[in-house]
Amino acid sequence: MFQNLKARLGLIFLLAALCVGILFWNNARKGAMVTLGLDLQGGTHLALEIDESKAALTSAQRSEAIDRALKVVRLRVDELGVAEPVVQKAGDSRIIVELAGLQNTNAAKDVISKAAFLEFQVVKRPEEAQSVVTRLDQAVARAFPAEAAKAPASATPAGGVFQQKTPAADSAAVGRPFSSKLAGAGSQGQLIVALKDTAAVARYLRSPAVLAALPRGTEVLWNVPSAEENKDVRSLWLVDSKAMITGEYLANATAGTDQQFNRPVVFFELNRRGGRVFERETGRNLQRQMAIVLDNQVYTAPIIQSQIGRNGQITLGSSTLDEASDLALVLRAGALPAPLKIVEERSVGPTMGADSVNKGFVAGLLGIVGVVVIMLAYYRLAGLFAVGALALYVLYTLGSMAALDAVLTFPGIAGLVLSIGMSVDANVLIFERIREELDAGRQVRAAVSEGFKQALSAIVDSNVTTLLTAAVLFYVGTGPIRGFAVTLGIGIIISMFTAIFVTRTLFTLYLERRSPAAQGLSI
């Protein structure tokens, strides 16, 4: 297929158009074509380990504790509202947290290192939720009169329990700023808020005057974002503020499969005291929903089907076994076997990051200009083909990084510069082999064909060796080392494509347009 010149040109232009589209789409979505790392835009870097000063753990216990802590830390980092946070396990005993753009290190440390708190809370009935919404409307109207005046004349009709929309209800909805932000009710009775309105609703719910309007013993909690079926909305749960039971009584939780219906479930075990309390509370709340709450966010809200003692199970309906494992992990994370300690922290100022970007840009620009001048001066027309391939290399590399959502760090820029050098080196190998074939008396077309053929093995050998090195660095490295490995690996693959495929296509295009009788090549 790619023996045809039009097919080769079509592929090159198609990839270029795809990369341009991805870069502009990324820019519109994130405000930057390629996501910049911590060292380029500033931010906070933290390394966490399990504190074993009071109780030593075995290797297996330490590994499990880190997995449990990783889940909790991810939930907490979401609270910080940082875009593109990095929370990953490093080795068997460390968690790395990188919060690009966040300069308040103390706030990040407070949120990340606080104790996890697990609670089981009863969800309010739908009819109770209706009266609470009416109270919140009135409270928000009093606390935020300016926004109440701008509220729609007719509130957005909420679904589920609020679907009984009558003319009287419409007229009563005038000036109801809280319910106008609701996009409906979920299948389990929770209130649904469109993602664009969550900031306003959260601001209302932080107001002491609005919170005072809630019935005694009631609180409003957000759902965990990752647990939403529709990622464009957030759910609000109205629950009893007094917990049925807390995570201090939880002995264990594991994921499994229901033997009768073959559905994923989470089995949990309470200690003796917890079992007595839970049996009494579940017996009093049969057929009610029970919210499982970690750090004041609802993870799920199953229905209590029967009285539960020390051992119980949570049926997850259509969820997968992986999701059941996640929930079991969250439940176990409610009581960490040992606290986390911060063993390393770094704060990179935005000025330093901007300075790194500027210096990297200047260094890269000078390097590229130097390469272009040398290639044009030494190889003339063939050098122009190499420069064209190099321009496409830069575009393809940035587009690939944007498509893979890779983060560009300062070491990553070094990886890009190194792969640019390897791309130029591949072109030099090809051109020198073509010169040798021309010096040996071959015709231009045959010399070009033989030059690419003879240089191919050397190019593949050197690039594959470096690619393996990048793979090893990615596997064993963390943070900046991984950034370097990712950009180097992407750069090598693309540099081979542009040096071998794109440059060859440009040569073919040139030779197709010149007279077959013409002798010599500007190389």
Coordinates of C-alpha atoms in Angstrom, one line a residue:
M1 CA 0.0 0.0 0.0
F2 CA 2.7 2.5 1.0
Q3 CA 4.7 1.8 -2.2
N4 CA 2.2 4.3 -3.8
L5 CA 3.4 7.9 -3.4
K6 CA -0.2 9.3 -2.9
A7 CA -0.8 6.8 -0.1
R8 CA 2.4 7.8 1.6
L9 CA 1.7 11.5 1.3
G10 CA -1.9 10.9 2.5
L11 CA -0.7 9.1 5.6
I12 CA 1.8 12.0 6.4
F13 CA -0.9 14.7 6.0
L14 CA -3.5 12.7 7.9
L15 CA -1.2 12.2 10.9
A16 CA -0.2 15.9 10.8
A17 CA -3.9 17.0 10.7
L18 CA -4.7 14.6 13.6
C19 CA -1.9 16.0 15.8
V20 CA -2.9 19.6 15.1
G21 CA -6.5 18.7 16.0
I22 CA -5.5 17.0 19.3
L23 CA -3.2 19.9 20.3
F24 CA -6.0 22.5 19.7
W25 CA -8.6 20.3 21.5
N26 CA -6.2 19.9 24.4
N27 CA -5.6 23.7 24.5
A28 CA -9.4 24.4 24.6
R29 CA -9.9 21.7 27.3
K30 CA -7.0 22.4 29.6
G31 CA -5.6 25.8 28.6
A32 CA -2.4 24.2 27.3
M33 CA -1.6 22.1 24.3
V34 CA 0.7 19.8 26.4
T35 CA 0.3 19.5 30.1
L36 CA 3.3 20.9 31.9
G37 CA 4.8 19.1 34.9
L38 CA 5.5 20.3 38.4
D39 CA 9.0 21.7 37.6
L40 CA 7.7 23.8 34.7
Q41 CA 4.6 25.4 36.1
G42 CA 5.4 25.2 39.8
G43 CA 3.6 23.3 42.6
T44 CA 4.1 20.9 45.5
H45 CA 5.8 17.5 45.6
L46 CA 5.3 15.2 48.6
A47 CA 6.6 11.7 49.3
L48 CA 4.6 9.7 51.9
E49 CA 5.5 6.5 53.8
I50 CA 3.7 4.4 56.5
D51 CA 4.9 5.5 59.9
E52 CA 6.1 2.3 61.7
S53 CA 7.5 4.1 64.8
K54 CA 4.8 2.5 67.0
A55 CA 4.2 -0.8 65.3
A56 CA 6.5 -2.7 62.8
L57 CA 4.7 -4.2 59.8
T58 CA 5.6 -7.2 57.8
S59 CA 6.4 -6.7 54.1
A60 CA 2.9 -8.0 53.1
Q61 CA 1.2 -5.8 55.7
R62 CA 3.2 -2.8 54.6
S63 CA 2.3 -3.3 50.9
E64 CA -1.4 -3.7 51.8
A65 CA -1.3 -0.6 54.0
I66 CA 0.2 1.4 51.1
D67 CA -2.6 0.2 48.8
R68 CA -5.2 1.3 51.3
A69 CA -3.5 4.6 51.9
L70 CA -3.2 5.3 48.2
K71 CA -7.0 5.0 47.8
V72 CA -7.6 7.4 50.7
V73 CA -4.9 9.9 49.5
R74 CA -6.5 10.0 46.0
L75 CA -9.9 10.8 47.5
R76 CA -8.4 13.6 49.5
V77 CA -6.4 15.1 46.7
D78 CA -9.7 15.5 44.8
E79 CA -10.7 17.9 47.7
L80 CA -7.9 20.2 46.8
G81 CA -9.3 20.9 43.3
V82 CA -5.9 20.6 41.7
A83 CA -6.0 19.9 37.9
E84 CA -4.2 16.8 36.7
P85 CA -2.8 15.7 40.1
V86 CA -0.2 12.8 40.2
V87 CA -0.8 10.3 43.0
Q88 CA 1.1 7.1 42.4
K89 CA 2.8 4.2 44.3
A90 CA 6.6 4.2 44.2
G91 CA 8.1 0.9 45.0
D92 CA 6.4 -1.1 47.8
S93 CA 6.5 1.5 50.5
R94 CA 6.1 5.0 49.2
I95 CA 3.4 7.2 47.7
I96 CA 4.3 10.2 45.5
V97 CA 1.9 13.1 45.3
E98 CA 2.6 15.9 42.8
L99 CA 0.2 18.9 42.8
A100 CA 1.1 21.2 39.9
G101 CA 0.1 24.8 40.4
L102 CA -0.5 24.4 44.2
Q103 CA 1.8 26.6 46.2
N104 CA 0.2 26.2 49.6
T105 CA 2.2 23.2 50.8
N106 CA 0.7 23.3 54.4
A107 CA -2.9 23.1 53.1
A108 CA -1.9 20.1 51.0
K109 CA -0.2 18.4 53.9
D110 CA -3.1 19.0 56.2
V111 CA -5.6 17.4 53.8
I112 CA -3.4 14.5 52.9
S113 CA -2.2 13.5 56.3
K114 CA -5.4 13.8 58.3
A115 CA -7.0 10.6 59.7
A116 CA -9.5 8.8 57.5
F117 CA -13.0 8.5 58.9
L118 CA -15.5 5.9 57.8
E119 CA -19.2 6.1 58.7
F120 CA -22.4 4.2 57.9
Q121 CA -25.3 6.7 57.7
V122 CA -29.1 6.3 57.0
V123 CA -30.3 8.1 53.9
K124 CA -33.4 10.3 54.2
R125 CA -36.6 9.1 52.6
P126 CA -37.6 10.8 49.3
E127 CA -40.6 12.7 50.9
E128 CA -38.2 14.0 53.6
A129 CA -35.8 15.2 50.9
Q130 CA -38.6 17.2 49.2
S131 CA -39.2 19.2 52.4
V132 CA -35.5 19.8 52.9
V133 CA -35.1 21.2 49.4
T134 CA -38.0 23.7 50.1
R135 CA -36.2 24.7 53.3
L136 CA -32.9 25.2 51.5
D137 CA -34.6 27.3 48.8
Q138 CA -35.9 29.7 51.4
A139 CA -32.6 29.8 53.3
V140 CA -30.5 30.4 50.2
A141 CA -33.0 33.2 49.1
R142 CA -32.4 34.9 52.5
A143 CA -28.6 34.4 52.6
F144 CA -28.0 35.2 48.9
P145 CA -30.7 37.7 47.9
A146 CA -28.9 39.0 44.9
E147 CA -28.6 35.5 43.4
A148 CA -32.2 34.7 44.4
A149 CA -33.4 37.6 42.4
K150 CA -31.6 36.3 39.3
A151 CA -32.9 32.7 39.8
P152 CA -35.2 31.5 37.0
A153 CA -38.9 32.3 37.3
S154 CA -39.6 28.6 37.1
A155 CA -37.2 26.2 38.7
T156 CA -35.7 23.5 36.7
P157 CA -38.0 20.5 37.3
A158 CA -36.2 17.8 39.2
G159 CA -36.7 14.2 38.2
G160 CA -37.5 11.2 40.4
V161 CA -39.5 12.3 43.5
F162 CA -39.8 15.8 42.1
Q163 CA -41.4 14.9 38.8
Q164 CA -44.9 15.7 40.0
K165 CA -44.7 19.1 38.4
T166 CA -48.0 20.9 38.6
P167 CA -49.0 24.5 37.7
A168 CA -49.1 25.3 41.4
A169 CA -45.6 23.9 41.8
D170 CA -44.4 26.0 39.0
S171 CA -45.6 29.2 40.5
A172 CA -44.2 28.2 43.9
A173 CA -40.8 27.6 42.3
V174 CA -40.4 31.3 41.5
G175 CA -37.3 32.7 43.2
R176 CA -36.0 29.3 44.4
P177 CA -32.3 29.6 43.8
F178 CA -31.3 26.2 45.3
S179 CA -33.8 24.0 43.4
S180 CA -33.1 25.9 40.2
K181 CA -29.5 24.4 40.4
L182 CA -30.9 20.8 40.6
A183 CA -30.8 18.7 37.4
G184 CA -33.1 16.0 38.8
A185 CA -33.1 13.2 41.2
G186 CA -31.2 9.9 40.9
S187 CA -32.7 6.5 40.8
Q188 CA -31.8 6.1 44.5
G189 CA -33.4 9.3 45.6
Q190 CA -30.2 11.5 45.6
L191 CA -30.3 15.0 44.3
I192 CA -28.4 15.5 41.0
V193 CA -26.4 18.7 40.2
A194 CA -24.9 19.5 36.8
L195 CA -21.1 19.8 37.0
K196 CA -21.3 23.5 36.0
D197 CA -23.5 24.3 39.0
T198 CA -21.6 22.3 41.7
A199 CA -19.4 25.4 42.7
A200 CA -22.6 27.5 43.3
V201 CA -24.3 24.7 45.3
A202 CA -21.2 24.0 47.3
R203 CA -21.0 27.7 48.2
Y204 CA -24.6 27.7 49.3
L205 CA -24.0 24.6 51.5
R206 CA -20.9 26.2 53.1
S207 CA -23.0 29.1 54.4
P208 CA -23.8 28.7 58.2
A209 CA -27.2 30.4 57.6
V210 CA -28.1 27.8 54.9
L211 CA -26.9 24.9 57.0
A212 CA -29.0 26.1 60.0
A213 CA -32.1 25.6 57.9
L214 CA -31.5 21.9 57.6
P215 CA -33.8 19.8 59.9
R216 CA -32.1 18.8 63.1
G217 CA -30.1 15.6 62.6
T218 CA -29.8 16.0 58.9
E219 CA -26.7 16.7 56.8
V220 CA -26.0 17.0 53.0
L221 CA -23.0 15.1 51.5
W222 CA -21.6 15.0 48.0
N223 CA -21.0 11.7 46.2
V224 CA -17.4 10.6 45.4
P225 CA -16.8 11.9 41.8
S226 CA -15.4 8.7 40.5
A227 CA -18.5 6.8 41.7
E228 CA -20.8 8.8 39.4
E229 CA -22.3 6.9 36.5
N230 CA -22.7 10.2 34.5
K231 CA -19.4 12.1 34.8
D232 CA -21.2 15.4 33.9
V233 CA -23.1 15.5 37.2
R234 CA -22.5 15.3 41.0
S235 CA -24.9 13.7 43.4
L236 CA -26.1 15.1 46.8
W237 CA -27.2 12.8 49.5
L238 CA -29.5 13.9 52.5
V239 CA -28.5 11.6 55.4
D240 CA -28.9 11.4 59.2
S241 CA -26.0 13.3 60.7
K242 CA -25.7 10.6 63.4
A243 CA -23.9 7.6 62.1
M244 CA -25.3 4.1 62.6
I245 CA -21.7 3.0 63.1
T246 CA -18.2 4.2 62.3
G247 CA -15.1 2.6 60.9
E248 CA -13.6 2.0 64.3
Y249 CA -15.6 -1.2 64.6
L250 CA -14.6 -2.6 61.2
A251 CA -12.4 -5.6 61.4
N252 CA -12.1 -6.5 57.7
A253 CA -13.7 -6.1 54.2
T254 CA -13.1 -8.3 51.1
A255 CA -14.6 -8.4 47.6
G256 CA -16.3 -11.6 46.3
T257 CA -19.2 -13.0 44.3
D258 CA -22.7 -13.7 45.5
Q259 CA -23.2 -17.5 45.2
Q260 CA -26.9 -17.2 44.5
F261 CA -27.0 -14.5 41.8
N262 CA -23.3 -14.5 40.8
R263 CA -23.1 -10.7 41.4
P264 CA -20.1 -8.8 42.9
V265 CA -20.5 -8.1 46.6
V266 CA -18.3 -6.8 49.4
F267 CA -18.2 -8.9 52.6
F268 CA -17.4 -7.0 55.8
E269 CA -16.7 -8.1 59.3
L270 CA -17.2 -6.0 62.5
N271 CA -15.7 -6.6 65.9
R272 CA -18.0 -8.0 68.6
R273 CA -19.1 -4.6 70.0
G274 CA -19.6 -3.2 66.5
G275 CA -21.7 -6.3 65.6
R276 CA -24.1 -5.7 68.4
V277 CA -24.5 -2.0 67.5
F278 CA -24.9 -2.7 63.8
E279 CA -27.5 -5.5 64.4
R280 CA -29.6 -3.1 66.4
E281 CA -29.4 -0.2 64.0
T282 CA -30.0 -2.2 60.8
G283 CA -33.0 -3.9 62.4
R284 CA -34.5 -0.5 63.0
N285 CA -33.9 0.7 59.5
L286 CA -34.9 -2.2 57.2
Q287 CA -35.5 -1.3 53.6
R288 CA -33.8 2.0 54.1
Q289 CA -30.7 3.1 52.2
M290 CA -27.4 3.1 54.1
A291 CA -24.8 5.6 52.9
I292 CA -21.2 4.4 53.2
V293 CA -19.3 7.6 53.8
L294 CA -15.5 8.1 53.8
D295 CA -14.1 11.5 54.7
N296 CA -17.6 13.1 54.3
Q297 CA -18.1 11.8 50.8
V298 CA -20.7 9.1 49.9
Y299 CA -19.1 6.1 48.2
T300 CA -22.3 4.1 47.7
A301 CA -25.8 3.7 49.3
P302 CA -27.1 0.1 49.3
I303 CA -30.6 -0.8 50.7
I304 CA -30.7 -2.7 54.0
Q305 CA -32.4 -5.9 53.1
S306 CA -32.2 -7.7 56.5
Q307 CA -30.8 -7.3 60.0
I308 CA -27.0 -7.5 59.9
G309 CA -24.7 -8.6 62.8
R310 CA -21.0 -8.9 62.8
N311 CA -20.8 -10.2 59.2
G312 CA -22.6 -8.6 56.4
Q313 CA -22.4 -8.1 52.6
I314 CA -23.0 -5.1 50.3
T315 CA -24.6 -6.1 47.0
L316 CA -23.4 -3.9 44.2
G317 CA -25.9 -4.7 41.4
S318 CA -24.4 -4.2 38.0
S319 CA -21.0 -3.2 39.2
T320 CA -17.9 -5.2 38.4
L321 CA -15.7 -7.3 40.6
D322 CA -13.0 -4.6 40.3
E323 CA -15.4 -2.0 41.6
A324 CA -16.2 -4.3 44.5
S325 CA -12.5 -4.7 45.2
D326 CA -12.2 -0.8 45.2
L327 CA -15.0 -0.5 47.7
A328 CA -13.5 -3.2 49.9
L329 CA -10.3 -1.2 49.8
V330 CA -12.1 2.0 50.7
L331 CA -13.8 0.3 53.7
R332 CA -10.5 -1.1 54.9
A333 CA -8.9 2.3 54.4
G334 CA -11.3 3.7 57.0
A335 CA -8.9 2.4 59.7
L336 CA -5.3 2.5 58.6
P337 CA -3.0 0.1 60.5
A338 CA -0.4 2.9 60.8
P339 CA -0.5 6.7 60.1
L340 CA 1.2 8.2 57.1
K341 CA 4.3 10.4 57.5
I342 CA 5.7 12.9 55.0
V343 CA 9.4 11.9 54.3
E344 CA 10.1 14.4 51.5
E345 CA 8.5 17.7 50.4
R346 CA 9.5 20.2 47.7
S347 CA 7.8 23.3 46.6
V348 CA 8.6 24.8 43.1
G349 CA 7.7 28.4 42.6
P350 CA 5.9 29.5 39.4
T351 CA 8.8 31.9 38.8
M352 CA 11.3 29.1 38.8
G353 CA 9.1 27.1 36.6
A354 CA 8.6 29.9 34.1
D355 CA 12.4 30.5 34.2
S356 CA 12.9 26.8 33.4
V357 CA 10.5 27.0 30.5
N358 CA 12.1 30.1 29.0
K359 CA 15.6 28.6 29.3
G360 CA 14.5 25.3 27.8
F361 CA 12.7 27.1 25.0
V362 CA 15.8 29.2 24.2
A363 CA 18.1 26.2 24.4
G364 CA 15.8 24.1 22.2
L365 CA 15.4 27.0 19.7
L366 CA 19.2 27.6 19.4
G367 CA 19.7 23.8 18.9
I368 CA 17.1 23.5 16.2
V369 CA 18.4 26.6 14.4
G370 CA 21.9 25.3 14.5
V371 CA 20.8 21.9 13.2
V372 CA 18.8 23.5 10.3
V373 CA 21.7 25.7 9.3
I374 CA 24.2 22.9 9.3
M375 CA 22.0 20.5 7.4
L376 CA 21.1 23.1 4.7
A377 CA 24.7 24.1 4.3
Y378 CA 26.2 20.6 4.2
Y379 CA 23.5 18.6 2.4
R380 CA 21.7 21.4 0.5
L381 CA 18.5 19.9 -1.0
A382 CA 18.7 16.7 1.0
G383 CA 19.2 18.8 4.1
L384 CA 16.0 20.6 3.2
F385 CA 14.2 17.3 3.2
A386 CA 15.7 16.5 6.6
V387 CA 14.5 19.8 8.0
G388 CA 11.0 19.1 6.7
A389 CA 11.0 15.7 8.4
L390 CA 12.3 17.4 11.6
A391 CA 9.4 19.8 11.6
L392 CA 6.9 16.9 11.3
Y393 CA 8.8 15.1 14.0
V394 CA 8.2 18.0 16.4
L395 CA 4.5 18.1 15.5
Y396 CA 4.0 14.4 15.8
T397 CA 5.8 14.2 19.1
L398 CA 3.8 17.0 20.7
G399 CA 0.6 15.6 19.3
S400 CA 1.4 12.1 20.7
M401 CA 2.1 13.5 24.1
A402 CA -1.2 15.4 24.1
A403 CA -3.1 12.3 23.0
L404 CA -1.4 10.1 25.7
D405 CA -2.1 12.9 28.3
A406 CA 1.7 12.7 29.1
V407 CA 3.1 15.5 31.3
L408 CA 6.0 17.5 29.9
T409 CA 8.7 18.0 32.6
F410 CA 12.2 19.6 32.4
P411 CA 13.9 16.2 32.0
G412 CA 11.2 15.4 29.4
I413 CA 12.5 18.4 27.4
A414 CA 16.0 16.8 27.6
G415 CA 14.5 13.6 26.3
L416 CA 13.0 15.4 23.3
V417 CA 16.2 17.2 22.5
L418 CA 18.1 13.9 22.7
S419 CA 15.6 12.2 20.3
I420 CA 15.9 15.2 17.9
G421 CA 19.6 14.6 17.8
M422 CA 19.0 10.9 17.0
S423 CA 16.5 11.9 14.3
V424 CA 19.2 14.1 12.6
D425 CA 21.8 11.3 13.1
A426 CA 19.5 8.9 11.2
N427 CA 19.3 11.3 8.3
V428 CA 23.0 11.8 8.3
L429 CA 23.5 8.1 8.1
I430 CA 21.1 7.8 5.1
F431 CA 22.6 10.8 3.3
E432 CA 26.2 9.5 3.7
R433 CA 25.2 6.1 2.3
I434 CA 23.5 7.8 -0.7
R435 CA 26.7 9.8 -1.3
E436 CA 28.8 6.7 -1.3
E437 CA 26.4 5.0 -3.8
L438 CA 26.6 8.1 -6.1
D439 CA 30.4 8.2 -5.8
A440 CA 30.4 4.5 -6.8
G441 CA 28.6 5.5 -10.0
R442 CA 25.0 4.5 -9.4
Q443 CA 22.1 6.3 -10.9
V444 CA 20.3 8.8 -8.6
R445 CA 17.2 6.7 -8.1
A446 CA 19.2 3.5 -7.4
A447 CA 21.6 5.4 -5.1
V448 CA 18.7 6.8 -3.0
S449 CA 17.0 3.4 -2.8
E450 CA 20.3 1.7 -1.8
G451 CA 21.2 4.4 0.6
F452 CA 18.0 3.9 2.6
K453 CA 18.4 0.2 2.4
Q454 CA 22.0 0.1 3.6
A455 CA 21.4 2.6 6.5
L456 CA 18.3 0.9 7.8
S457 CA 20.0 -1.7 10.0
A458 CA 22.3 0.8 11.7
I459 CA 19.4 3.2 12.4
V460 CA 17.2 0.4 13.8
D461 CA 20.0 -1.0 16.0
S462 CA 20.9 2.3 17.6
N463 CA 17.2 3.4 18.1
V464 CA 16.0 0.0 19.5
T465 CA 18.9 0.0 22.0
T466 CA 18.0 3.5 23.2
L467 CA 14.3 2.5 23.3
L468 CA 15.0 -0.4 25.6
T469 CA 16.9 1.9 27.9
A470 CA 13.9 4.2 28.0
A471 CA 11.7 1.2 28.8
V472 CA 13.9 0.2 31.7
L473 CA 14.0 3.8 33.0
F474 CA 10.2 4.0 32.8
Y475 CA 9.8 0.7 34.7
V476 CA 12.2 1.4 37.6
G477 CA 12.1 5.2 37.7
T478 CA 9.7 7.7 39.3
G479 CA 8.7 11.3 38.7
P480 CA 11.2 13.2 36.5
I481 CA 13.0 10.0 35.4
R482 CA 9.7 8.6 34.1
G483 CA 9.0 11.9 32.3
F484 CA 12.4 11.7 30.6
A485 CA 11.8 8.0 29.7
V486 CA 8.3 8.7 28.2
T487 CA 9.4 11.6 26.0
L488 CA 12.6 9.8 24.9
G489 CA 10.6 6.7 24.0
I490 CA 7.9 8.6 22.1
G491 CA 10.7 10.7 20.4
I492 CA 12.7 7.7 19.3
I493 CA 9.7 5.9 17.7
I494 CA 8.6 9.1 15.8
S495 CA 12.2 10.0 14.8
M496 CA 12.5 6.6 13.1
F497 CA 9.2 7.1 11.3
T498 CA 10.1 10.6 10.1
A499 CA 13.8 9.7 9.2
I500 CA 12.9 6.6 7.3
F501 CA 9.3 7.1 6.0
V502 CA 8.9 10.9 5.7
T503 CA 12.4 11.7 4.3
R504 CA 12.1 8.8 1.8
T505 CA 8.7 10.1 0.7
L506 CA 10.1 13.6 0.1
F507 CA 13.0 12.0 -2.0
T508 CA 10.5 10.0 -4.0
L509 CA 8.3 13.1 -4.6
Y510 CA 11.3 15.0 -5.8
L511 CA 12.5 12.3 -8.1
E512 CA 9.0 11.7 -9.6
R513 CA 8.9 15.4 -10.6
R514 CA 12.3 15.6 -12.2
S515 CA 13.4 14.3 -15.6
P516 CA 14.4 10.7 -15.7
A517 CA 17.4 11.7 -17.7
A518 CA 18.7 14.2 -15.1
Q519 CA 21.9 13.3 -13.5
G520 CA 23.2 14.2 -10.0
L521 CA 21.6 15.0 -6.7
S522 CA 22.1 18.0 -4.5
I523 CA 23.4 16.2 -1.5

